[in-house]
PDB file of C-alpha atoms in Angstrom:
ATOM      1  CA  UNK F   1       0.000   0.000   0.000  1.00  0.00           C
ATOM      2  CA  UNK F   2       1.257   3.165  -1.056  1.00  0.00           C
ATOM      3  CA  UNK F   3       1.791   5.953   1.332  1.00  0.00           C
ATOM      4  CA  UNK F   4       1.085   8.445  -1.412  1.00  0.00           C
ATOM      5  CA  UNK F   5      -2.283   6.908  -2.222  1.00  0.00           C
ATOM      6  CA  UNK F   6      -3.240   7.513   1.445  1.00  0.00           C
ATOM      7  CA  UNK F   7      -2.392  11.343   1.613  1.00  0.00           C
ATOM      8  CA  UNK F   8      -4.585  11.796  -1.454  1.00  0.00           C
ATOM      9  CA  UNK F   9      -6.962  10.073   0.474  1.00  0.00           C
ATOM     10  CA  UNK F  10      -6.604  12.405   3.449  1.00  0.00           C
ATOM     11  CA  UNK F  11      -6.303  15.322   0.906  1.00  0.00           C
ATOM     12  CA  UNK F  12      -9.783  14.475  -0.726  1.00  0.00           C
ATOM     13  CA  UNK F  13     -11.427  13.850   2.300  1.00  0.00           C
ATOM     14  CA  UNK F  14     -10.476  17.002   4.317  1.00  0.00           C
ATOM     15  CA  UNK F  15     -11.551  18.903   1.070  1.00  0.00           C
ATOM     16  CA  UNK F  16     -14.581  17.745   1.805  1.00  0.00           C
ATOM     17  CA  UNK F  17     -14.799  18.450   5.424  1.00  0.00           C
ATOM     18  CA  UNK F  18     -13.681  21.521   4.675  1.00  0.00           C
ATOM     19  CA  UNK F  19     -16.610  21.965   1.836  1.00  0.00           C
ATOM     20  CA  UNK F  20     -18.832  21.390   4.361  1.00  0.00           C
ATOM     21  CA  UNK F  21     -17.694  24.001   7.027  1.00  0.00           C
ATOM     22  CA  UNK F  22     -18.115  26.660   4.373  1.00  0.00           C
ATOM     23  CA  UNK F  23     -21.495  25.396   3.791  1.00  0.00           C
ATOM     24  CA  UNK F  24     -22.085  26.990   7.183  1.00  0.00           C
ATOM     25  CA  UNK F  25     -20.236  30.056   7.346  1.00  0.00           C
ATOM     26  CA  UNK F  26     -20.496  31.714   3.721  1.00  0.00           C
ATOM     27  CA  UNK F  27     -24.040  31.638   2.826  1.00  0.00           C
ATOM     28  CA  UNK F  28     -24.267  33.921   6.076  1.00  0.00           C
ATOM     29  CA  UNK F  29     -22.477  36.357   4.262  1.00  0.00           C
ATOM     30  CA  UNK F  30     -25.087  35.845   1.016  1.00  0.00           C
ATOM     31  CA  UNK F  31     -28.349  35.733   2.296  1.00  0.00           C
ATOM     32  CA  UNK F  32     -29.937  37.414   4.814  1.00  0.00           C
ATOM     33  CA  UNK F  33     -30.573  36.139   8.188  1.00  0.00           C
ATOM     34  CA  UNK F  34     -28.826  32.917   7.233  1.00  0.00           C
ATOM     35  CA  UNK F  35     -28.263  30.032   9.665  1.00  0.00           C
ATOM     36  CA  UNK F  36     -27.840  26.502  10.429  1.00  0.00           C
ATOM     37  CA  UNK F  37     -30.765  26.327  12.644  1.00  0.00           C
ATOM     38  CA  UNK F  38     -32.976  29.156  11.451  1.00  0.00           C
ATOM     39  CA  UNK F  39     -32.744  28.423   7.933  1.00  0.00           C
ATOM     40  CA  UNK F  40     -31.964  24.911   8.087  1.00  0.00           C
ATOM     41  CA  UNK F  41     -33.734  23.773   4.784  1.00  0.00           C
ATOM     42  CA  UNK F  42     -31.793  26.211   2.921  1.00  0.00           C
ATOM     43  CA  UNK F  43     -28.544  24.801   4.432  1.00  0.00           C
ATOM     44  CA  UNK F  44     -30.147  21.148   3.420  1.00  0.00           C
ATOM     45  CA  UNK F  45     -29.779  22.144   0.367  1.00  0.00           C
ATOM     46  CA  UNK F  46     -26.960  24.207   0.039  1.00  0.00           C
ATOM     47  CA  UNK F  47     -24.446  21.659   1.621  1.00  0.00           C
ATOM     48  CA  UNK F  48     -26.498  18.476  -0.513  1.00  0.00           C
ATOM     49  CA  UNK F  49     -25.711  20.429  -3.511  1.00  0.00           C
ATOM     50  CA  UNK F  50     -22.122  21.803  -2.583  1.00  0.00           C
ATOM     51  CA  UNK F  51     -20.824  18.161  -1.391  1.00  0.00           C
ATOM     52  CA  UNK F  52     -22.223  16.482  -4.436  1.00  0.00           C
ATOM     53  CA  UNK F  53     -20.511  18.665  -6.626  1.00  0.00           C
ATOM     54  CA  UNK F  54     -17.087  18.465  -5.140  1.00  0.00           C
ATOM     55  CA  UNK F  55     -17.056  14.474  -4.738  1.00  0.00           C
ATOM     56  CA  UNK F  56     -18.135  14.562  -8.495  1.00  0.00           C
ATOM     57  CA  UNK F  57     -15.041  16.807  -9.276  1.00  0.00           C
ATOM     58  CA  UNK F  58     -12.623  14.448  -6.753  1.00  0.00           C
ATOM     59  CA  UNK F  59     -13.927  11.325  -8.465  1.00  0.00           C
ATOM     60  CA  UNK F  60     -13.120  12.863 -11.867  1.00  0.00           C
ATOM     61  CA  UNK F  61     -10.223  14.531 -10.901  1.00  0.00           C
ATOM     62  CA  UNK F  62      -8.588  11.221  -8.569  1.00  0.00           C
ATOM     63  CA  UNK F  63     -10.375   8.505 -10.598  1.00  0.00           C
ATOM     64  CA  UNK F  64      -9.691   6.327  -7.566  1.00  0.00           C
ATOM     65  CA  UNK F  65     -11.407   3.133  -9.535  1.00  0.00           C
ATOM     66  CA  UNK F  66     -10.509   3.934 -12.823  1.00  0.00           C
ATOM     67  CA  UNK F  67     -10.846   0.555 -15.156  1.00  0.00           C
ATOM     68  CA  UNK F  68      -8.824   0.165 -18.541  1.00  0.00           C
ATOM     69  CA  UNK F  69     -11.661  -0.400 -20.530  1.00  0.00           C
ATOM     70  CA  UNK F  70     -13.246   2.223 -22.598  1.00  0.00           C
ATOM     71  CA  UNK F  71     -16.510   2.863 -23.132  1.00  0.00           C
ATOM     72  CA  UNK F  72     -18.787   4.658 -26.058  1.00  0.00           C
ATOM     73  CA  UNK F  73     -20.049   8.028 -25.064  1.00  0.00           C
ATOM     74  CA  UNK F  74     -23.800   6.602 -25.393  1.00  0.00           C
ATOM     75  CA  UNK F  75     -22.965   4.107 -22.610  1.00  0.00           C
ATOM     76  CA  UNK F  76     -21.329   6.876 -20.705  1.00  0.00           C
ATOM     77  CA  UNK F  77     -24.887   8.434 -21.149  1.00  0.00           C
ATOM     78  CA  UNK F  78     -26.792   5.269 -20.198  1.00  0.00           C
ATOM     79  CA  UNK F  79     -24.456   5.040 -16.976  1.00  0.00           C
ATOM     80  CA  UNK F  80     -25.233   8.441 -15.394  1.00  0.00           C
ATOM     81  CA  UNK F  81     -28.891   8.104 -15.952  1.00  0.00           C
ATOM     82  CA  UNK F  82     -29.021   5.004 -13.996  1.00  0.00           C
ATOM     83  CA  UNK F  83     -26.601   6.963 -11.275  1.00  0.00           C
ATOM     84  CA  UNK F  84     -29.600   9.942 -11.446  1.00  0.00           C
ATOM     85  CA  UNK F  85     -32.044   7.175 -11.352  1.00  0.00           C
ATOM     86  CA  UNK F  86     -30.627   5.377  -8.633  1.00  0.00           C
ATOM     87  CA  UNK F  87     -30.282   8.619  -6.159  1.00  0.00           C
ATOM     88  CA  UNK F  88     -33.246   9.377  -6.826  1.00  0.00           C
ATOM     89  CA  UNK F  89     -34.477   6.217  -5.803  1.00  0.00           C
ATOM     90  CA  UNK F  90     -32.196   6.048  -2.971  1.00  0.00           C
ATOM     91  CA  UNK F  91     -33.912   9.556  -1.641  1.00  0.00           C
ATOM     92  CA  UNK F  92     -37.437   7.711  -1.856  1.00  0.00           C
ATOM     93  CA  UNK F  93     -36.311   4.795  -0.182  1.00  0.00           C
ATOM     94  CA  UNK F  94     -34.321   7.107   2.855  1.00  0.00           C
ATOM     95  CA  UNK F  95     -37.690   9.071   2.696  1.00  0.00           C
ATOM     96  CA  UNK F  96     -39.553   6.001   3.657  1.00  0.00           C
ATOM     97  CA  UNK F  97     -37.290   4.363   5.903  1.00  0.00           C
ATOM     98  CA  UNK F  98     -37.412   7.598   7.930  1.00  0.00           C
ATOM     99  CA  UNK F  99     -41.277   7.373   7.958  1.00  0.00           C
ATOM    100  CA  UNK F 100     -41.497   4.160   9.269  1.00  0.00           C
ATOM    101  CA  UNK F 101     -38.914   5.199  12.248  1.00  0.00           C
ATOM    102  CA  UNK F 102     -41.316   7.554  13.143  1.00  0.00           C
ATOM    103  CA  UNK F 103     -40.871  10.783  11.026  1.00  0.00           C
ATOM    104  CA  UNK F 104     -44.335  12.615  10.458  1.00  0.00           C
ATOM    105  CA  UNK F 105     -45.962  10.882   7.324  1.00  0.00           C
ATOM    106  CA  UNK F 106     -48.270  14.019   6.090  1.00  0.00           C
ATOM    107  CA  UNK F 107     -46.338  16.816   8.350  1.00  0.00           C
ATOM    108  CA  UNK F 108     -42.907  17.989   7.406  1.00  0.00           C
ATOM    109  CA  UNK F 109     -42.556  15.960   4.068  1.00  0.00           C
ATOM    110  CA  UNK F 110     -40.289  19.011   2.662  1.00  0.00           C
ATOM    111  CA  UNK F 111     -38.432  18.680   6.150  1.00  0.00           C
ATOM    112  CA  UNK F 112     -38.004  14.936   5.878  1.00  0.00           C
ATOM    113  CA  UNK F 113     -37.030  14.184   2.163  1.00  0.00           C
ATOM    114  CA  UNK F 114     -34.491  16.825   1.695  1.00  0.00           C
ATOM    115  CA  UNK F 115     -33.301  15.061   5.078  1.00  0.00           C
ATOM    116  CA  UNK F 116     -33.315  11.803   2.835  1.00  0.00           C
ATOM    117  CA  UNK F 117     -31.412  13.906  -0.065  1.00  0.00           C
ATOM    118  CA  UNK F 118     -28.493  14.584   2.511  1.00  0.00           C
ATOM    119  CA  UNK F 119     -28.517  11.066   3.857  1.00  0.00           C
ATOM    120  CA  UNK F 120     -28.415  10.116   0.184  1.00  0.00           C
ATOM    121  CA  UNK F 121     -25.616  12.495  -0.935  1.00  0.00           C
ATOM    122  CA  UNK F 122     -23.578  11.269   2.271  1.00  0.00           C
ATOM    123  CA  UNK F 123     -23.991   7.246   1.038  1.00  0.00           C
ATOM    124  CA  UNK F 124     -25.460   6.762  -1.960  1.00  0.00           C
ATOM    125  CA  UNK F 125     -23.593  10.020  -4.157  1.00  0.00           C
ATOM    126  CA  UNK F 126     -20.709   8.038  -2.660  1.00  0.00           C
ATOM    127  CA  UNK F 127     -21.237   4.545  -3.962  1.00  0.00           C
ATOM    128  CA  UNK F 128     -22.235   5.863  -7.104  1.00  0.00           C
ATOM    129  CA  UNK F 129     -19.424   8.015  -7.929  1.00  0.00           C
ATOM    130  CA  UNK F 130     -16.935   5.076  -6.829  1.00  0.00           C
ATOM    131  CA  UNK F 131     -18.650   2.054  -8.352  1.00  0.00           C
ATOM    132  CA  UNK F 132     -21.558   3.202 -10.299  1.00  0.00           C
ATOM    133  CA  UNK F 133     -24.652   1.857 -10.506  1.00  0.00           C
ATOM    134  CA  UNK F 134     -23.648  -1.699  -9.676  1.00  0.00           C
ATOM    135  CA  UNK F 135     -25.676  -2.703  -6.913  1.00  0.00           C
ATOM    136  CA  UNK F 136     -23.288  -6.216  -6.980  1.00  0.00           C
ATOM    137  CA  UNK F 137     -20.424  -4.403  -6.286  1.00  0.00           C
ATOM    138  CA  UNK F 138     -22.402  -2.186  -3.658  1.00  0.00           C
ATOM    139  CA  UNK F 139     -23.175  -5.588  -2.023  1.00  0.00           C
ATOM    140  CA  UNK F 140     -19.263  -6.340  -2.682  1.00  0.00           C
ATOM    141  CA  UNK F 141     -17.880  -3.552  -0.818  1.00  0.00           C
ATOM    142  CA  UNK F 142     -20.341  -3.872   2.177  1.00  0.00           C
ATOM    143  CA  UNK F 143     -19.797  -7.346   2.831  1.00  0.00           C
ATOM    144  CA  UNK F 144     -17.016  -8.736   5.016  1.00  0.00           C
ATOM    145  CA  UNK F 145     -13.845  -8.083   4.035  1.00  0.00           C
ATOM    146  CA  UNK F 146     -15.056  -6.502   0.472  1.00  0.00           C
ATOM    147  CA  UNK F 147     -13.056  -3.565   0.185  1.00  0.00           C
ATOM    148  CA  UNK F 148     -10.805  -3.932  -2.786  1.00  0.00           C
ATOM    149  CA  UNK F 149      -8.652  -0.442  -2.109  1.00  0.00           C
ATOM    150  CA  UNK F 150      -8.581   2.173   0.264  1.00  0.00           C
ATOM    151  CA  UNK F 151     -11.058   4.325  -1.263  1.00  0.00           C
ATOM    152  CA  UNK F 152     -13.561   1.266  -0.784  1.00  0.00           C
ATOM    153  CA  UNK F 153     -12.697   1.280   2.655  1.00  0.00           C
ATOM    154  CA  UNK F 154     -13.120   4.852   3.216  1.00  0.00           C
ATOM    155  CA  UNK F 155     -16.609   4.577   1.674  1.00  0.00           C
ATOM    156  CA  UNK F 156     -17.552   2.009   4.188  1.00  0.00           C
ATOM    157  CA  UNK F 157     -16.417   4.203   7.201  1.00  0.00           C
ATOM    158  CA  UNK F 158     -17.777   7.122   5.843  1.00  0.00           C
ATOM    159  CA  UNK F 159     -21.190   5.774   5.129  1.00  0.00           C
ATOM    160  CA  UNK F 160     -21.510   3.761   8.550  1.00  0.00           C
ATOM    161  CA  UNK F 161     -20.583   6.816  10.283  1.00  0.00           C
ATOM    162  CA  UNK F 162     -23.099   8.945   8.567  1.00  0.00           C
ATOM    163  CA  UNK F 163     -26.317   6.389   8.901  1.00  0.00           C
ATOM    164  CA  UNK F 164     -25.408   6.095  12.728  1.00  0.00           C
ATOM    165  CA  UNK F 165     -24.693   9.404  13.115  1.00  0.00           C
ATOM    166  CA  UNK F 166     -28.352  10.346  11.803  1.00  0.00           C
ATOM    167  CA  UNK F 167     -29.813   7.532  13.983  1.00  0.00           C
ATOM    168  CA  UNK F 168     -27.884   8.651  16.963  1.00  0.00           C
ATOM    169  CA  UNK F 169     -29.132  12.238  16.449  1.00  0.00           C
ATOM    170  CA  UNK F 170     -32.591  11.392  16.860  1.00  0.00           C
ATOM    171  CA  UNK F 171     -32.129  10.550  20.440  1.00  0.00           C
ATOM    172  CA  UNK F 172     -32.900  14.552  21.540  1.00  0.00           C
ATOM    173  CA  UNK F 173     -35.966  14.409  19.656  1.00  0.00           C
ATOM    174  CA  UNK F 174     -38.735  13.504  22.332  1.00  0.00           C
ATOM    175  CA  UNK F 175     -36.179  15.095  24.721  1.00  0.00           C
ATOM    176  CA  UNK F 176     -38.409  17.895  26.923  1.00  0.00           C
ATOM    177  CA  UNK F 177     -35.829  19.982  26.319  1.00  0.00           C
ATOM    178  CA  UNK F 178     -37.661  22.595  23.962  1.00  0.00           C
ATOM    179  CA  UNK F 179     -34.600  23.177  22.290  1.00  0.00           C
ATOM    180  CA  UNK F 180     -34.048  24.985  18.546  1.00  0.00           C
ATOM    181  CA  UNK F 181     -32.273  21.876  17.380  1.00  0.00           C
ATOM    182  CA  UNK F 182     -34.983  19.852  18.225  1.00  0.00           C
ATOM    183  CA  UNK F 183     -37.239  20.777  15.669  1.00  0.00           C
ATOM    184  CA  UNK F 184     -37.358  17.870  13.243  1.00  0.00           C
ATOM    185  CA  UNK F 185     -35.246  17.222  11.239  1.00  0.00           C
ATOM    186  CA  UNK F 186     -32.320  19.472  12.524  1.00  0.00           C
ATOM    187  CA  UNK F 187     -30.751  16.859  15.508  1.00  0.00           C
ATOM    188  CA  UNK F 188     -30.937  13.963  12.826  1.00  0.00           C
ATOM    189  CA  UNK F 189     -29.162  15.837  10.011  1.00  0.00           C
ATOM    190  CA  UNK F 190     -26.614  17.532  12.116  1.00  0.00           C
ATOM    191  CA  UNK F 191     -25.376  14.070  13.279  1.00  0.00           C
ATOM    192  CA  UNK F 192     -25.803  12.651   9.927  1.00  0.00           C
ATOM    193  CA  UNK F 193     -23.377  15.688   8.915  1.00  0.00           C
ATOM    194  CA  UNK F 194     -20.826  15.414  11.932  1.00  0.00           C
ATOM    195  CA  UNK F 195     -20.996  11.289  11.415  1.00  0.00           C
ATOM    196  CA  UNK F 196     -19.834  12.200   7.953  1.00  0.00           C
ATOM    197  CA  UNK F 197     -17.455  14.201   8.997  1.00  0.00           C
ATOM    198  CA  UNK F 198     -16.150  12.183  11.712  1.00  0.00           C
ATOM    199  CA  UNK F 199     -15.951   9.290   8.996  1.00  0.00           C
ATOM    200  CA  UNK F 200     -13.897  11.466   6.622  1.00  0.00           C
ATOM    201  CA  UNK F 201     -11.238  12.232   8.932  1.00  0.00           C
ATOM    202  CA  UNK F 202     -11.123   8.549  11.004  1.00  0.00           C
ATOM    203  CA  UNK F 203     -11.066   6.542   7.142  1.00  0.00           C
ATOM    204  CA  UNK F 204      -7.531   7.806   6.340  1.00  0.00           C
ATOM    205  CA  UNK F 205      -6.103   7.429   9.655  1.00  0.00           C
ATOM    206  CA  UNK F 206      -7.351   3.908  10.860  1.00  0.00           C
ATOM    207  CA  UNK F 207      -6.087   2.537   7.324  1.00  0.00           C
ATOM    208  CA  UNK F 208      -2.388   4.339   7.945  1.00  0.00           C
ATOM    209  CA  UNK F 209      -2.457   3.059  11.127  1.00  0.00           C
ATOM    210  CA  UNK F 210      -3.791  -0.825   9.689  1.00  0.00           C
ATOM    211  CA  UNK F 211      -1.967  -0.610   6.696  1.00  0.00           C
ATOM    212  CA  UNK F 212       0.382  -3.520   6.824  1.00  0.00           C
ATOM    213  CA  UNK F 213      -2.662  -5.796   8.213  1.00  0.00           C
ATOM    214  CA  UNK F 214      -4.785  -4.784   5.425  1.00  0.00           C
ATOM    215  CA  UNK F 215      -4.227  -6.327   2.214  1.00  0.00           C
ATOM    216  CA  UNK F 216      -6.757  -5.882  -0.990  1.00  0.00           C
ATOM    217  CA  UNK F 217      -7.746  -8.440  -3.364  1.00  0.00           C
ATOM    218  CA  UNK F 218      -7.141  -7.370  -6.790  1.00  0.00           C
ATOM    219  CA  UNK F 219      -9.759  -7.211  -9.265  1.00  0.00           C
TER     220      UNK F 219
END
């Protein structure tokens, strides 16, 4: 495993965190009366939009799975309708899975899918950018000892973390508390975010610290 590999790891995924800081400081600058908590649907969107982007650009830019083969630009076509097609059903499926945890069905739907669309830019954007829509290989990666390079690993981190981090937000919820950050869906996308987060910064760092244990099939 190459040492160099794993800084552009780091690199990439600090970009991100850093992406995501900005999320919450410039728009304050932009628009008035801007914050994470008073505005929080227009930071849904904002950081969905701003972290989808960049892990486009790094996945273009890094082309961490890059395969040999070359392709015709109409399958290029075909392959990033099925990616738009499969976040999109990935943001339904979120949408309902929150729903039957106990999200308000009728209430809040705004609220609760752009909730979904984060979720779904923290996992799914993820999985699609680094293996396409190849729900075999999504099964791949997931499964015991899956990963076939770093990046594969990183993805698994960095989508556990998020999902739990989402789950383990929702704890404050029925909280009498009558905190700000209570309103749904603010607790349960903040620790979706920080989970993220957390995951971006822990991948690079437990696989430097595991990388002579860790040894990756090749493909």
């Amino acid at each position: 495993m190459k040492e160099a590999e794993i800084r552009r790891l780091l690199a990439a995924n600090l970009l991100c965190v850093f992406t995501i800081v900005l999320t919450a400081v410039v728009p304050a600058f932009i628009l008035d009366g801007f914050t994470i908590l008073g505005t929080h649907l227009a930071w849904l969107c904002i950081c969905s939009v701003c972290v989808s982007t960049l892990n486009i650009i790094l996945h273009l830019v890094l082309k961490p799975n890059l395969t040999p083969k070359r392709s015709s630009f109409a399958h290029k076509i075909s392959r990033f309708l099925k990616c738009c097609i499969y976040f999109f059903m990935s943001c339904i499926l979120f949408h309902a899975i929150i729903v039957l945890y106990g999200a308000p069905l009728i209430e809040s739907v705004t609220e609760t899918f752009l909730f979904a669309v984060l979720l779904s830019t923290f996992t799914t954007l993820q999985c699609l950018c680094m293996l396409g829509p190849n729900i075999q290989a999504w099964i791949r990666v997931f499964s015991k000892n899956g990963a076939m390079s770093i990046w594969e690993s990183s993805l698994q981190i960095t989508t556990i973390c998020s999902i739990l981090g989402a789950w383990f937000g929702a704890f404050p919820i029925p909280l009498d508390w009558d905190r700000p950050w209570q309103v749904w869906p603010i607790s349960c996308s903040l620790g979706a975010t920080f989970g993220y987060m957390a995951g971006l910064i822990i991948a690079p760092l437990w696989i430097h610290w595991n990388r002579k244990q860790l040894t990756y099939k090749s493909r």
